[in-house]
Coordinates of C-alpha atoms in Angstrom, one line a residue:
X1 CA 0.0 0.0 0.0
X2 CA 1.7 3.3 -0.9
X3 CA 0.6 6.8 -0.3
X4 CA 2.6 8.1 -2.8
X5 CA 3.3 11.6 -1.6
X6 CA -0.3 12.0 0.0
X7 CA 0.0 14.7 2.5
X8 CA -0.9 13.8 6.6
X9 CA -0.9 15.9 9.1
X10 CA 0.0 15.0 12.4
X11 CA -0.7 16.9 15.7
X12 CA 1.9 17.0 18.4
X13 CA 1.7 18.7 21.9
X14 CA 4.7 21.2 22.8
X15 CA 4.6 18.8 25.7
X16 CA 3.7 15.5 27.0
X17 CA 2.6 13.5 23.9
X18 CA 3.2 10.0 24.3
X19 CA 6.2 9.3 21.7
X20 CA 5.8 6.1 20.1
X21 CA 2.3 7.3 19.7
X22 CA 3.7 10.1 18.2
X23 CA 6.9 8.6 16.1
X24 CA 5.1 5.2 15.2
X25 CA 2.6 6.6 12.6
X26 CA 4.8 9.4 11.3
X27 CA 7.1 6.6 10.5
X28 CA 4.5 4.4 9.5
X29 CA 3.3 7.1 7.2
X30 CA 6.5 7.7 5.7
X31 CA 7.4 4.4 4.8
X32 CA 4.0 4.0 2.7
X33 CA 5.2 7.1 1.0
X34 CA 2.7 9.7 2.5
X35 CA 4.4 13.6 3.3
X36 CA 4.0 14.3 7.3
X37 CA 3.9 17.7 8.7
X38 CA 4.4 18.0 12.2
X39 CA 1.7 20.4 13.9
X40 CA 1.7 22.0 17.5
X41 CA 0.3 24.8 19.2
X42 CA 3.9 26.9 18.1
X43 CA 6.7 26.6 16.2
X44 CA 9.3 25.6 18.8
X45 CA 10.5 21.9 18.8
X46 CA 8.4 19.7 21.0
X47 CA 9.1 17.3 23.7
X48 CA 7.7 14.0 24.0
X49 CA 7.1 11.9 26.8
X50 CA 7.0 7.8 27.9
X51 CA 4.5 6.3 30.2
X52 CA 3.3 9.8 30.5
X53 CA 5.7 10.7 33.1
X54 CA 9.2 9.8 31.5
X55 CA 11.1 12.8 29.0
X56 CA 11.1 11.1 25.6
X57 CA 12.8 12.3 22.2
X58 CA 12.0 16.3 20.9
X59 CA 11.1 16.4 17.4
X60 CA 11.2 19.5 15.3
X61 CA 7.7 20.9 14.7
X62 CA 6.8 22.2 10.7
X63 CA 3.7 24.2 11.4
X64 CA 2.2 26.2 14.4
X65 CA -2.0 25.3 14.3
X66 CA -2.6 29.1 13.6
X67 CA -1.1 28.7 10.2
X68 CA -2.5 25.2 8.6
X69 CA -5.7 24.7 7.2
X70 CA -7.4 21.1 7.1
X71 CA -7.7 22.1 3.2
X72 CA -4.3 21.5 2.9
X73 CA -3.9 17.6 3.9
X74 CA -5.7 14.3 3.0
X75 CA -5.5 12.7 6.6
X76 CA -5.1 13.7 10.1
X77 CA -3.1 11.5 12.8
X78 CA -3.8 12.7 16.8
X79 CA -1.5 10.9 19.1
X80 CA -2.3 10.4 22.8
X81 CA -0.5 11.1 26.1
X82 CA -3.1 12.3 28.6
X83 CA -1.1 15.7 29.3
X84 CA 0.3 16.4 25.3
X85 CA -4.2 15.1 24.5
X86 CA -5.0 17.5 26.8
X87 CA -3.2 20.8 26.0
X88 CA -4.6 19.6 22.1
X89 CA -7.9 19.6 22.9
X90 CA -7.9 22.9 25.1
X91 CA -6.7 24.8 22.0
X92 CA -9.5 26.7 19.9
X93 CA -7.6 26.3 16.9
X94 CA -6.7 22.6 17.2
X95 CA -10.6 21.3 17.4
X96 CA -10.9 23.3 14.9
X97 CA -8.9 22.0 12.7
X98 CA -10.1 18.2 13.7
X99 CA -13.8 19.2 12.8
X100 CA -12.7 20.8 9.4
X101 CA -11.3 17.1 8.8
X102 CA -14.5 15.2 9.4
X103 CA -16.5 18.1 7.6
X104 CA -14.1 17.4 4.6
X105 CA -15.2 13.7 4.7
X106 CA -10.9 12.9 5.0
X107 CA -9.7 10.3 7.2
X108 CA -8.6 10.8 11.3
X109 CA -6.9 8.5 13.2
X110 CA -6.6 9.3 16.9
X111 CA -5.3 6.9 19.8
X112 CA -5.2 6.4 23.5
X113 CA -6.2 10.1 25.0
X114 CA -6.5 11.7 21.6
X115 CA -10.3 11.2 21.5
X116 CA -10.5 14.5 23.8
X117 CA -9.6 16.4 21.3
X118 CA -12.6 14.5 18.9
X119 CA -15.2 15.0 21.7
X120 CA -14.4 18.6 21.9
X121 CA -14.8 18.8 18.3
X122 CA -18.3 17.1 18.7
X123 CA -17.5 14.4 16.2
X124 CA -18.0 11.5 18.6
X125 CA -21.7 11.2 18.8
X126 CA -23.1 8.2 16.7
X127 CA -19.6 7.1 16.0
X128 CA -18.2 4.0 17.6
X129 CA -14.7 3.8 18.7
X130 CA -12.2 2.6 21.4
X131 CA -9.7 4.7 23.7
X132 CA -7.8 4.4 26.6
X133 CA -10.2 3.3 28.9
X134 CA -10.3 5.7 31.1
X135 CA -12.1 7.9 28.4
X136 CA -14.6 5.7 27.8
X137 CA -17.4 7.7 30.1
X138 CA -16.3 10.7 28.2
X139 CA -16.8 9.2 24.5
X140 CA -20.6 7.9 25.9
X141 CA -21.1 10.9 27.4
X142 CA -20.5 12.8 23.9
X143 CA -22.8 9.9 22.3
X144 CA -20.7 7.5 21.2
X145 CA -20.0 4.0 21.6
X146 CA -16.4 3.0 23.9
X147 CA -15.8 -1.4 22.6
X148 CA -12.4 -2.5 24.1
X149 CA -10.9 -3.3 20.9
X150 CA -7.3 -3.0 19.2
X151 CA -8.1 -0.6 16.6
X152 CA -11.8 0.4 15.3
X153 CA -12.7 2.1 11.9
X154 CA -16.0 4.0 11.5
X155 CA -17.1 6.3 8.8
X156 CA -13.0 7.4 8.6
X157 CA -12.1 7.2 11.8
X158 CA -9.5 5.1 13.2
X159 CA -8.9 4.6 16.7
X160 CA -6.8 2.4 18.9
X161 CA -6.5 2.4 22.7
X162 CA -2.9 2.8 23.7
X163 CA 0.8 2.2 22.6
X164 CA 0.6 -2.1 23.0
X165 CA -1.8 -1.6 19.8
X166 CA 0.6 0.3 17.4
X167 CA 1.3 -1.9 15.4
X168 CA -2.8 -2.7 13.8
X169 CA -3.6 0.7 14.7
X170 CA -0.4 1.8 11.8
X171 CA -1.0 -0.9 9.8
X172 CA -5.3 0.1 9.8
X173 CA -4.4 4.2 9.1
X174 CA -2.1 3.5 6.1
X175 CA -4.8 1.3 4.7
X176 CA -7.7 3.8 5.2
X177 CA -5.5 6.5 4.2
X178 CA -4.7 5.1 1.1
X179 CA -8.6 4.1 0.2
X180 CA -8.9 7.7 1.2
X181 CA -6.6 8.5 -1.2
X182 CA -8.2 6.1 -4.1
X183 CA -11.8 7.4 -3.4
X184 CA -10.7 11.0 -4.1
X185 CA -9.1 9.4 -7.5
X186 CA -12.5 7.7 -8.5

């Protein structure tokens, strides 16, 4: 499956993303051929973190959120890390960016904590979709459905529930990216 230079956006916290979360799909993404640009609150290089308490790797960030627009990318990825989720989800500008992506009918893939940042964009209700569990009251209180599963897909979006399911939630984004990318061909 190849993206061939499909351009993804991924969202990254200036702190406290979870970093295989983070570096996993990028470099998933990547490999299948798709662009990434890295997206946080600013422009300063942003540091990730393990377990949610241990420092992990910085990466450089591309674009601040006050200068992208949904129009620009085929697929969003939101990585988790209950503080890095957090922060995402309290900024104006990053839910609404996430809603421009489901208005657009393009593909989102968000895992562990990064459902926050879909509930505050109001694009949980009706949907069903897995989490860390701890969000699980949250997503039913938004009107979705929380299943315990290792990666869901519904109406585009992809959702896994924490860094043990990496490797189907990457291997499910690059395939519904690329149908994403073969449906706006047809």
């Amino acid at each position: 499956m190849k993206l061939d230079g499909r351009k993804i956006a991924i969202l990254i916290a200036p702190r406290g993303t979870e970093e295989p979360e983070f570096a996993k799909p990028k470099a998933a993404v990547e490999e299948a051929g798709g662009a990434v640009t890295v997206i946080s609150l600013g422009t300063e290089d942003a540091q990730t973190v393990n377990n949610d308490l241990d420092p992990g790797a910085t990466f450089k960030v591309d674009r601040a959120i006050g200068n992208v627009s949904a129009a620009e990318f085929d697929a969003l990825i939101i990585p988790g890390g209950a503080v890095g989720a957090d922060k995402l989800r309290g900024s104006k500008a990053v839910v609404a960016f996430v809603r421009d992506f489901f208005t657009a009918g393009k593909p989102v893939a968000a895992i562990c904590h990064a459902p926050w940042a879909l509930i505050e964009a109001d694009e949980v209700e009706g949907r069903t979709l897995t989490s860390f569990p701890t969000l699980q009251t949250d997503i039913r209180n938004a009107g979705g459905a929380w299943v315990d599963q290792e990666v869901v897909v519904d109406q585009g979006l992809i959702t896994s529930r924490d860094p043990d399911d990496l490797p189907a939630f990457c291997a499910k984004l690059v395939k519904e990216f690329c149908e994403g990318a073969q449906a706006d061909r047809a």
